[in-house]
């Protein structure tokens, strides 16, 4: 029998990197599993306005390693401190851990510490990681000129002295000399050029020397700058995109909007809010609830209050317009408006609603209408989708959500459509 | 914190430990110790200690999990990691103290001796070949991943499925897998009644196969507990590379099977010998004090759980006590056992596994001393149902055996490889009073379906009713089988 010792080797550390590929693969699977379950995640809590540090529990499916195992509640054998008695409680049943106490974590069908919690920030990253910036951003981004910042952009031949480009001026002079090939004996613009030369600082003269211009040595006189040589920076005021945005959530809270519909709406608003927030520094969020009348409410009331009575969608839009007029002037704010409803409006209100919708489109970067129709409502005649065909603004979008599984695809489709408005139907036809 | 030891220290202490190993007649493979850091150790744990192993995302999961637990302070790292190979390889954590290194080395020699001599390792594994085999497996898996006509996704799909079934294998290496010819002979014998032991004298011809009523068309002739091998050998829709992957997973599972089946014995054995070695090694007082603290951490009871180090050591101690006259293990640390005692211990370490070890040597007194109890769910609580007293200890012991090694996993076997005469696969859960977790069973059947390529069915018992779970092209069904 022999013993061999192998000392620690830093280079051997590379060997532990063999796990890097497998770890990455596992992380990819976790992310995919989360993405597949996003609709579930946003349902649980009021997370629309939450801090990004907040952790939420994620029910991950798909990366468990399944085997044939016994059921959870089988009981087992344990060790006590010395006088365990029958009937004594030693742990909690049914939490999937299967074992009482704090023994080493087994490979049971239990929770995996790192799989269950994720910060909101990570969740959002995962949600949006494969979405491209839609064109709606570029097109609708409000360009607000800020007087404070300026930017050099190109050159011109006239300007004020502080904007003069010494380098460009010198280059122009060298070019001119190369073109003429001879030192000028007399020059009608001599005096003016002399003036200009006098203004050039020492380093400019040095640069002149370094370019190989030895005109002084050859002709006993310098190859002088002329007015024509002078170049000035073209100064343009800097256009900074205004980084404020507001998401206006308008929801039908009439009696027909049941828990399921509100849940679907919440899911959608959450995604919209998070999406906008990835683009702007500050995002404000406004909740407008309406039935026959509209009011501004907080998040809790928005999702939890149900009113009875009829529905006047125009009231919600008009309330939104009022809020925009008062607090979010379109020249300063990027406005994203979205309305969720089950499409059950008083027919007499439709004209007014379309007019208000057109107005909202004018002031908003984007105005979206989501019709939430869980299966039970499929056969109802009342629908706003038909009515809204009359809204022709390019930044208006409609979509229909029937089940919670639809929310995320609908949201994605809505962004994709935004990107290629003409191709979408053709593509669908080709796919069919 | 600088290291408190040098390689030279380790070599010197190793030489002294080996003198003790020789003195106590432990019989070991050559031993290699490799110094590693924390990340390397986590990596070795994720890949079962193998220096080279095929890639799969589950090892990445295992790595992340271990590191997270370690970061959170929920789980410490093991002091040691030993591989059942010849030479045996063990990893020592660079940041451990000198005392921990000496303790670990002594402990490793205990495992090394166990690997080399225990029947289930000696018969069930090829210690001198394993590293090369695992390396070859890795190379083959990588070649399939890199093959443009196969690729990672396809390889992963087969590995995922094979991993799900990897421990549904024959559990006792002493019971060999019968060849098709042997199965056929047995089926014939069964059909013709008790075989005539004096056939030669009576000179009667063996009955013509065709004349018997034995159904020799059945596949398998005997229920087959080796799911992966059965699927590999009889799956009609598998490509060669898929068969190869299945074989690789099966081979590695077989290698690890003895470790699962001897966890309590083996950890108890290594703890028993590290204690004997450390106590007779002439350690400086400070190191010895540290050793006592560490040793007690390792072999302490974990309330509510069964610590194999603790229980295993207690049983070995008791065997020594029986041989050498009663001494109280709590009163003082025993010196090393006498030569005759050692011979008895060696016999036991050679021929038992946890299930038989516990059944033979865990008696009422020892169980009461260890305060072993059985618990059951009642409402939202887990409640102690039986303690190790005169009336309860046998049941507690039997339940302990049921949660030990492969007994903790349901026994599933192949009944029919041509179920419904449509190449369906019929599996049977051999029910022992414990129902399956049906959610997991369903997902696992998905994996079986992936490999088998046709309908798969699992016969089991749910709430005392016979149920067949089926996974076919149209998804998953469950039906209750009424008594015939």
PDB file of N, CA, C and O in Angstrom, chain A residues 65-112:
ATOM      1  N   UNK A  65     -36.012  16.884 -10.780  1.00  0.00           N
ATOM      2  CA  UNK A  65     -35.575  15.611 -11.333  1.00  0.00           C
ATOM      3  C   UNK A  65     -36.523  14.541 -10.801  1.00  0.00           C
ATOM      4  O   UNK A  65     -36.431  14.141  -9.653  1.00  0.00           O
ATOM      5  N   UNK A  66     -37.406  14.129 -11.680  1.00  0.00           N
ATOM      6  CA  UNK A  66     -38.448  13.206 -11.236  1.00  0.00           C
ATOM      7  C   UNK A  66     -37.939  11.783 -11.172  1.00  0.00           C
ATOM      8  O   UNK A  66     -37.144  11.354 -11.994  1.00  0.00           O
ATOM      9  N   UNK A  67     -38.407  11.065 -10.166  1.00  0.00           N
ATOM     10  CA  UNK A  67     -38.149   9.642 -10.016  1.00  0.00           C
ATOM     11  C   UNK A  67     -39.394   9.039  -9.408  1.00  0.00           C
ATOM     12  O   UNK A  67     -40.276   9.756  -8.955  1.00  0.00           O
ATOM     13  N   UNK A  68     -39.406   7.739  -9.343  1.00  0.00           N
ATOM     14  CA  UNK A  68     -40.452   7.112  -8.551  1.00  0.00           C
ATOM     15  C   UNK A  68     -40.074   7.282  -7.091  1.00  0.00           C
ATOM     16  O   UNK A  68     -39.004   6.843  -6.655  1.00  0.00           O
ATOM     17  N   UNK A  69     -40.934   7.950  -6.340  1.00  0.00           N
ATOM     18  CA  UNK A  69     -40.670   8.105  -4.910  1.00  0.00           C
ATOM     19  C   UNK A  69     -41.954   7.812  -4.150  1.00  0.00           C
ATOM     20  O   UNK A  69     -43.037   7.772  -4.724  1.00  0.00           O
ATOM     21  N   UNK A  70     -41.803   7.640  -2.847  1.00  0.00           N
ATOM     22  CA  UNK A  70     -42.980   7.435  -2.015  1.00  0.00           C
ATOM     23  C   UNK A  70     -43.642   8.769  -1.721  1.00  0.00           C
ATOM     24  O   UNK A  70     -43.008   9.825  -1.794  1.00  0.00           O
ATOM     25  N   UNK A  71     -44.918   8.711  -1.351  1.00  0.00           N
ATOM     26  CA  UNK A  71     -45.665   9.925  -1.053  1.00  0.00           C
ATOM     27  C   UNK A  71     -45.104  10.660   0.154  1.00  0.00           C
ATOM     28  O   UNK A  71     -44.303  10.127   0.912  1.00  0.00           O
ATOM     29  N   UNK A  72     -45.549  11.898   0.299  1.00  0.00           N
ATOM     30  CA  UNK A  72     -45.006  12.765   1.340  1.00  0.00           C
ATOM     31  C   UNK A  72     -45.259  12.258   2.749  1.00  0.00           C
ATOM     32  O   UNK A  72     -44.382  12.291   3.593  1.00  0.00           O
ATOM     33  N   UNK A  73     -46.469  11.851   2.976  1.00  0.00           N
ATOM     34  CA  UNK A  73     -46.873  11.646   4.363  1.00  0.00           C
ATOM     35  C   UNK A  73     -46.690  10.212   4.834  1.00  0.00           C
ATOM     36  O   UNK A  73     -47.614   9.578   5.305  1.00  0.00           O
ATOM     37  N   UNK A  74     -45.507   9.717   4.672  1.00  0.00           N
ATOM     38  CA  UNK A  74     -45.270   8.332   5.029  1.00  0.00           C
ATOM     39  C   UNK A  74     -44.747   8.178   6.451  1.00  0.00           C
ATOM     40  O   UNK A  74     -44.710   7.099   6.989  1.00  0.00           O
ATOM     41  N   UNK A  75     -44.303   9.260   7.023  1.00  0.00           N
ATOM     42  CA  UNK A  75     -43.665   9.116   8.325  1.00  0.00           C
ATOM     43  C   UNK A  75     -42.253   8.627   8.162  1.00  0.00           C
ATOM     44  O   UNK A  75     -41.735   8.531   7.059  1.00  0.00           O
ATOM     45  N   UNK A  76     -41.611   8.317   9.282  1.00  0.00           N
ATOM     46  CA  UNK A  76     -40.224   7.887   9.196  1.00  0.00           C
ATOM     47  C   UNK A  76     -39.683   7.608  10.568  1.00  0.00           C
ATOM     48  O   UNK A  76     -40.432   7.507  11.542  1.00  0.00           O
ATOM     49  N   UNK A  77     -38.361   7.476  10.640  1.00  0.00           N
ATOM     50  CA  UNK A  77     -37.713   7.188  11.912  1.00  0.00           C
ATOM     51  C   UNK A  77     -36.720   8.300  12.209  1.00  0.00           C
ATOM     52  O   UNK A  77     -36.040   8.794  11.318  1.00  0.00           O
ATOM     53  N   UNK A  78     -36.673   8.697  13.467  1.00  0.00           N
ATOM     54  CA  UNK A  78     -35.728   9.723  13.869  1.00  0.00           C
ATOM     55  C   UNK A  78     -35.082   9.371  15.186  1.00  0.00           C
ATOM     56  O   UNK A  78     -35.422   8.366  15.817  1.00  0.00           O
ATOM     57  N   UNK A  79     -34.137  10.215  15.587  1.00  0.00           N
ATOM     58  CA  UNK A  79     -33.439  10.039  16.843  1.00  0.00           C
ATOM     59  C   UNK A  79     -33.775  11.209  17.751  1.00  0.00           C
ATOM     60  O   UNK A  79     -33.858  12.349  17.278  1.00  0.00           O
ATOM     61  N   UNK A  80     -33.952  10.945  19.021  1.00  0.00           N
ATOM     62  CA  UNK A  80     -34.274  12.018  19.948  1.00  0.00           C
ATOM     63  C   UNK A  80     -33.125  12.280  20.907  1.00  0.00           C
ATOM     64  O   UNK A  80     -32.044  11.721  20.776  1.00  0.00           O
ATOM     65  N   UNK A  81     -33.414  13.152  21.863  1.00  0.00           N
ATOM     66  CA  UNK A  81     -32.377  13.528  22.825  1.00  0.00           C
ATOM     67  C   UNK A  81     -32.243  12.543  23.978  1.00  0.00           C
ATOM     68  O   UNK A  81     -31.336  12.643  24.780  1.00  0.00           O
ATOM     69  N   UNK A  82     -33.141  11.626  24.099  1.00  0.00           N
ATOM     70  CA  UNK A  82     -32.989  10.669  25.172  1.00  0.00           C
ATOM     71  C   UNK A  82     -34.291  10.240  25.807  1.00  0.00           C
ATOM     72  O   UNK A  82     -34.404   9.132  26.294  1.00  0.00           O
ATOM     73  N   UNK A  83     -35.302  11.089  25.775  1.00  0.00           N
ATOM     74  CA  UNK A  83     -36.556  10.626  26.365  1.00  0.00           C
ATOM     75  C   UNK A  83     -37.758  11.057  25.534  1.00  0.00           C
ATOM     76  O   UNK A  83     -38.670  11.714  26.003  1.00  0.00           O
ATOM     77  N   UNK A  84     -37.693  10.695  24.282  1.00  0.00           N
ATOM     78  CA  UNK A  84     -38.818  10.970  23.404  1.00  0.00           C
ATOM     79  C   UNK A  84     -40.005  10.103  23.826  1.00  0.00           C
ATOM     80  O   UNK A  84     -39.834   8.925  24.138  1.00  0.00           O
ATOM     81  N   UNK A  85     -41.181  10.723  23.831  1.00  0.00           N
ATOM     82  CA  UNK A  85     -42.371   9.983  24.263  1.00  0.00           C
ATOM     83  C   UNK A  85     -43.366   9.890  23.127  1.00  0.00           C
ATOM     84  O   UNK A  85     -43.406  10.763  22.234  1.00  0.00           O
ATOM     85  N   UNK A  86     -44.161   8.841  23.151  1.00  0.00           N
ATOM     86  CA  UNK A  86     -45.185   8.689  22.127  1.00  0.00           C
ATOM     87  C   UNK A  86     -46.169   9.841  22.209  1.00  0.00           C
ATOM     88  O   UNK A  86     -46.517  10.283  23.301  1.00  0.00           O
ATOM     89  N   UNK A  87     -46.602  10.319  21.051  1.00  0.00           N
ATOM     90  CA  UNK A  87     -47.541  11.421  21.020  1.00  0.00           C
ATOM     91  C   UNK A  87     -46.875  12.775  20.940  1.00  0.00           C
ATOM     92  O   UNK A  87     -47.536  13.779  20.664  1.00  0.00           O
ATOM     93  N   UNK A  88     -45.561  12.805  21.154  1.00  0.00           N
ATOM     94  CA  UNK A  88     -44.833  14.064  21.086  1.00  0.00           C
ATOM     95  C   UNK A  88     -44.810  14.573  19.637  1.00  0.00           C
ATOM     96  O   UNK A  88     -44.649  13.791  18.709  1.00  0.00           O
ATOM     97  N   UNK A  89     -44.946  15.881  19.482  1.00  0.00           N
ATOM     98  CA  UNK A  89     -44.889  16.458  18.143  1.00  0.00           C
ATOM     99  C   UNK A  89     -43.437  16.761  17.799  1.00  0.00           C
ATOM    100  O   UNK A  89     -42.732  17.401  18.571  1.00  0.00           O
ATOM    101  N   UNK A  90     -42.986  16.249  16.654  1.00  0.00           N
ATOM    102  CA  UNK A  90     -41.584  16.449  16.304  1.00  0.00           C
ATOM    103  C   UNK A  90     -41.389  17.238  15.014  1.00  0.00           C
ATOM    104  O   UNK A  90     -40.265  17.430  14.563  1.00  0.00           O
ATOM    105  N   UNK A  91     -42.485  17.696  14.421  1.00  0.00           N
ATOM    106  CA  UNK A  91     -42.298  18.476  13.202  1.00  0.00           C
ATOM    107  C   UNK A  91     -43.617  18.750  12.536  1.00  0.00           C
ATOM    108  O   UNK A  91     -44.674  18.420  13.064  1.00  0.00           O
ATOM    109  N   UNK A  92     -43.544  19.389  11.399  1.00  0.00           N
ATOM    110  CA  UNK A  92     -44.743  19.735  10.639  1.00  0.00           C
ATOM    111  C   UNK A  92     -44.889  18.791   9.462  1.00  0.00           C
ATOM    112  O   UNK A  92     -43.934  18.535   8.740  1.00  0.00           O
ATOM    113  N   UNK A  93     -46.082  18.343   9.254  1.00  0.00           N
ATOM    114  CA  UNK A  93     -46.325  17.423   8.142  1.00  0.00           C
ATOM    115  C   UNK A  93     -46.667  18.206   6.882  1.00  0.00           C
ATOM    116  O   UNK A  93     -47.094  19.347   6.949  1.00  0.00           O
ATOM    117  N   UNK A  94     -46.446  17.551   5.762  1.00  0.00           N
ATOM    118  CA  UNK A  94     -46.971  18.055   4.507  1.00  0.00           C
ATOM    119  C   UNK A  94     -46.293  19.285   3.956  1.00  0.00           C
ATOM    120  O   UNK A  94     -46.784  19.899   3.035  1.00  0.00           O
ATOM    121  N   UNK A  95     -45.125  19.642   4.495  1.00  0.00           N
ATOM    122  CA  UNK A  95     -44.429  20.771   3.879  1.00  0.00           C
ATOM    123  C   UNK A  95     -43.432  20.273   2.843  1.00  0.00           C
ATOM    124  O   UNK A  95     -42.589  21.006   2.363  1.00  0.00           O
ATOM    125  N   UNK A  96     -43.563  18.997   2.522  1.00  0.00           N
ATOM    126  CA  UNK A  96     -42.707  18.460   1.470  1.00  0.00           C
ATOM    127  C   UNK A  96     -41.332  18.081   1.961  1.00  0.00           C
ATOM    128  O   UNK A  96     -40.562  17.468   1.253  1.00  0.00           O
ATOM    129  N   UNK A  97     -41.023  18.457   3.173  1.00  0.00           N
ATOM    130  CA  UNK A  97     -39.698  18.141   3.680  1.00  0.00           C
ATOM    131  C   UNK A  97     -39.629  16.695   4.132  1.00  0.00           C
ATOM    132  O   UNK A  97     -38.597  16.058   4.044  1.00  0.00           O
ATOM    133  N   UNK A  98     -40.742  16.186   4.635  1.00  0.00           N
ATOM    134  CA  UNK A  98     -40.794  14.775   4.975  1.00  0.00           C
ATOM    135  C   UNK A  98     -40.082  14.447   6.263  1.00  0.00           C
ATOM    136  O   UNK A  98     -40.315  13.409   6.859  1.00  0.00           O
ATOM    137  N   UNK A  99     -39.198  15.322   6.681  1.00  0.00           N
ATOM    138  CA  UNK A  99     -38.428  15.000   7.872  1.00  0.00           C
ATOM    139  C   UNK A  99     -38.530  16.122   8.876  1.00  0.00           C
ATOM    140  O   UNK A  99     -38.468  17.301   8.512  1.00  0.00           O
ATOM    141  N   UNK A 100     -38.652  15.801  10.115  1.00  0.00           N
ATOM    142  CA  UNK A 100     -38.651  16.849  11.123  1.00  0.00           C
ATOM    143  C   UNK A 100     -37.230  17.310  11.416  1.00  0.00           C
ATOM    144  O   UNK A 100     -36.280  16.789  10.855  1.00  0.00           O
ATOM    145  N   UNK A 101     -37.147  18.264  12.274  1.00  0.00           N
ATOM    146  CA  UNK A 101     -35.823  18.681  12.708  1.00  0.00           C
ATOM    147  C   UNK A 101     -35.090  19.460  11.639  1.00  0.00           C
ATOM    148  O   UNK A 101     -35.665  19.856  10.644  1.00  0.00           O
ATOM    149  N   UNK A 102     -33.810  19.683  11.875  1.00  0.00           N
ATOM    150  CA  UNK A 102     -33.049  20.432  10.873  1.00  0.00           C
ATOM    151  C   UNK A 102     -31.884  19.614  10.363  1.00  0.00           C
ATOM    152  O   UNK A 102     -30.763  20.053  10.325  1.00  0.00           O
ATOM    153  N   UNK A 103     -32.185  18.404  10.020  1.00  0.00           N
ATOM    154  CA  UNK A 103     -31.145  17.535   9.508  1.00  0.00           C
ATOM    155  C   UNK A 103     -30.628  18.034   8.176  1.00  0.00           C
ATOM    156  O   UNK A 103     -31.149  18.987   7.630  1.00  0.00           O
ATOM    157  N   UNK A 104     -29.602  17.387   7.678  1.00  0.00           N
ATOM    158  CA  UNK A 104     -29.076  17.812   6.386  1.00  0.00           C
ATOM    159  C   UNK A 104     -30.144  17.665   5.313  1.00  0.00           C
ATOM    160  O   UNK A 104     -30.943  16.741   5.344  1.00  0.00           O
ATOM    161  N   UNK A 105     -30.163  18.638   4.424  1.00  0.00           N
ATOM    162  CA  UNK A 105     -31.178  18.620   3.374  1.00  0.00           C
ATOM    163  C   UNK A 105     -30.989  17.403   2.497  1.00  0.00           C
ATOM    164  O   UNK A 105     -29.901  17.130   2.024  1.00  0.00           O
ATOM    165  N   UNK A 106     -32.040  16.654   2.301  1.00  0.00           N
ATOM    166  CA  UNK A 106     -31.926  15.445   1.500  1.00  0.00           C
ATOM    167  C   UNK A 106     -32.322  15.701   0.066  1.00  0.00           C
ATOM    168  O   UNK A 106     -32.606  16.817  -0.321  1.00  0.00           O
ATOM    169  N   UNK A 107     -32.359  14.655  -0.702  1.00  0.00           N
ATOM    170  CA  UNK A 107     -32.767  14.801  -2.092  1.00  0.00           C
ATOM    171  C   UNK A 107     -34.248  14.518  -2.239  1.00  0.00           C
ATOM    172  O   UNK A 107     -34.707  14.017  -3.249  1.00  0.00           O
ATOM    173  N   UNK A 108     -34.986  14.844  -1.214  1.00  0.00           N
ATOM    174  CA  UNK A 108     -36.407  14.585  -1.223  1.00  0.00           C
ATOM    175  C   UNK A 108     -37.095  15.531  -2.183  1.00  0.00           C
ATOM    176  O   UNK A 108     -36.509  16.477  -2.682  1.00  0.00           O
ATOM    177  N   UNK A 109     -38.355  15.252  -2.389  1.00  0.00           N
ATOM    178  CA  UNK A 109     -39.136  16.119  -3.252  1.00  0.00           C
ATOM    179  C   UNK A 109     -39.461  17.387  -2.499  1.00  0.00           C
ATOM    180  O   UNK A 109     -40.600  17.731  -2.294  1.00  0.00           O
ATOM    181  N   UNK A 110     -38.456  18.060  -2.036  1.00  0.00           N
ATOM    182  CA  UNK A 110     -38.691  19.217  -1.204  1.00  0.00           C
ATOM    183  C   UNK A 110     -38.382  20.510  -1.937  1.00  0.00           C
ATOM    184  O   UNK A 110     -38.277  20.546  -3.147  1.00  0.00           O
ATOM    185  N   UNK A 111     -38.267  21.557  -1.167  1.00  0.00           N
ATOM    186  CA  UNK A 111     -37.959  22.828  -1.785  1.00  0.00           C
ATOM    187  C   UNK A 111     -36.469  22.920  -1.983  1.00  0.00           C
ATOM    188  O   UNK A 111     -35.693  22.411  -1.197  1.00  0.00           O
ATOM    189  N   UNK A 112     -36.078  23.569  -3.030  1.00  0.00           N
ATOM    190  CA  UNK A 112     -34.681  23.871  -3.223  1.00  0.00           C
ATOM    191  C   UNK A 112     -34.515  25.339  -2.925  1.00  0.00           C
ATOM    192  O   UNK A 112     -35.170  26.163  -3.529  1.00  0.00           O
TER     193      UNK A 112
END
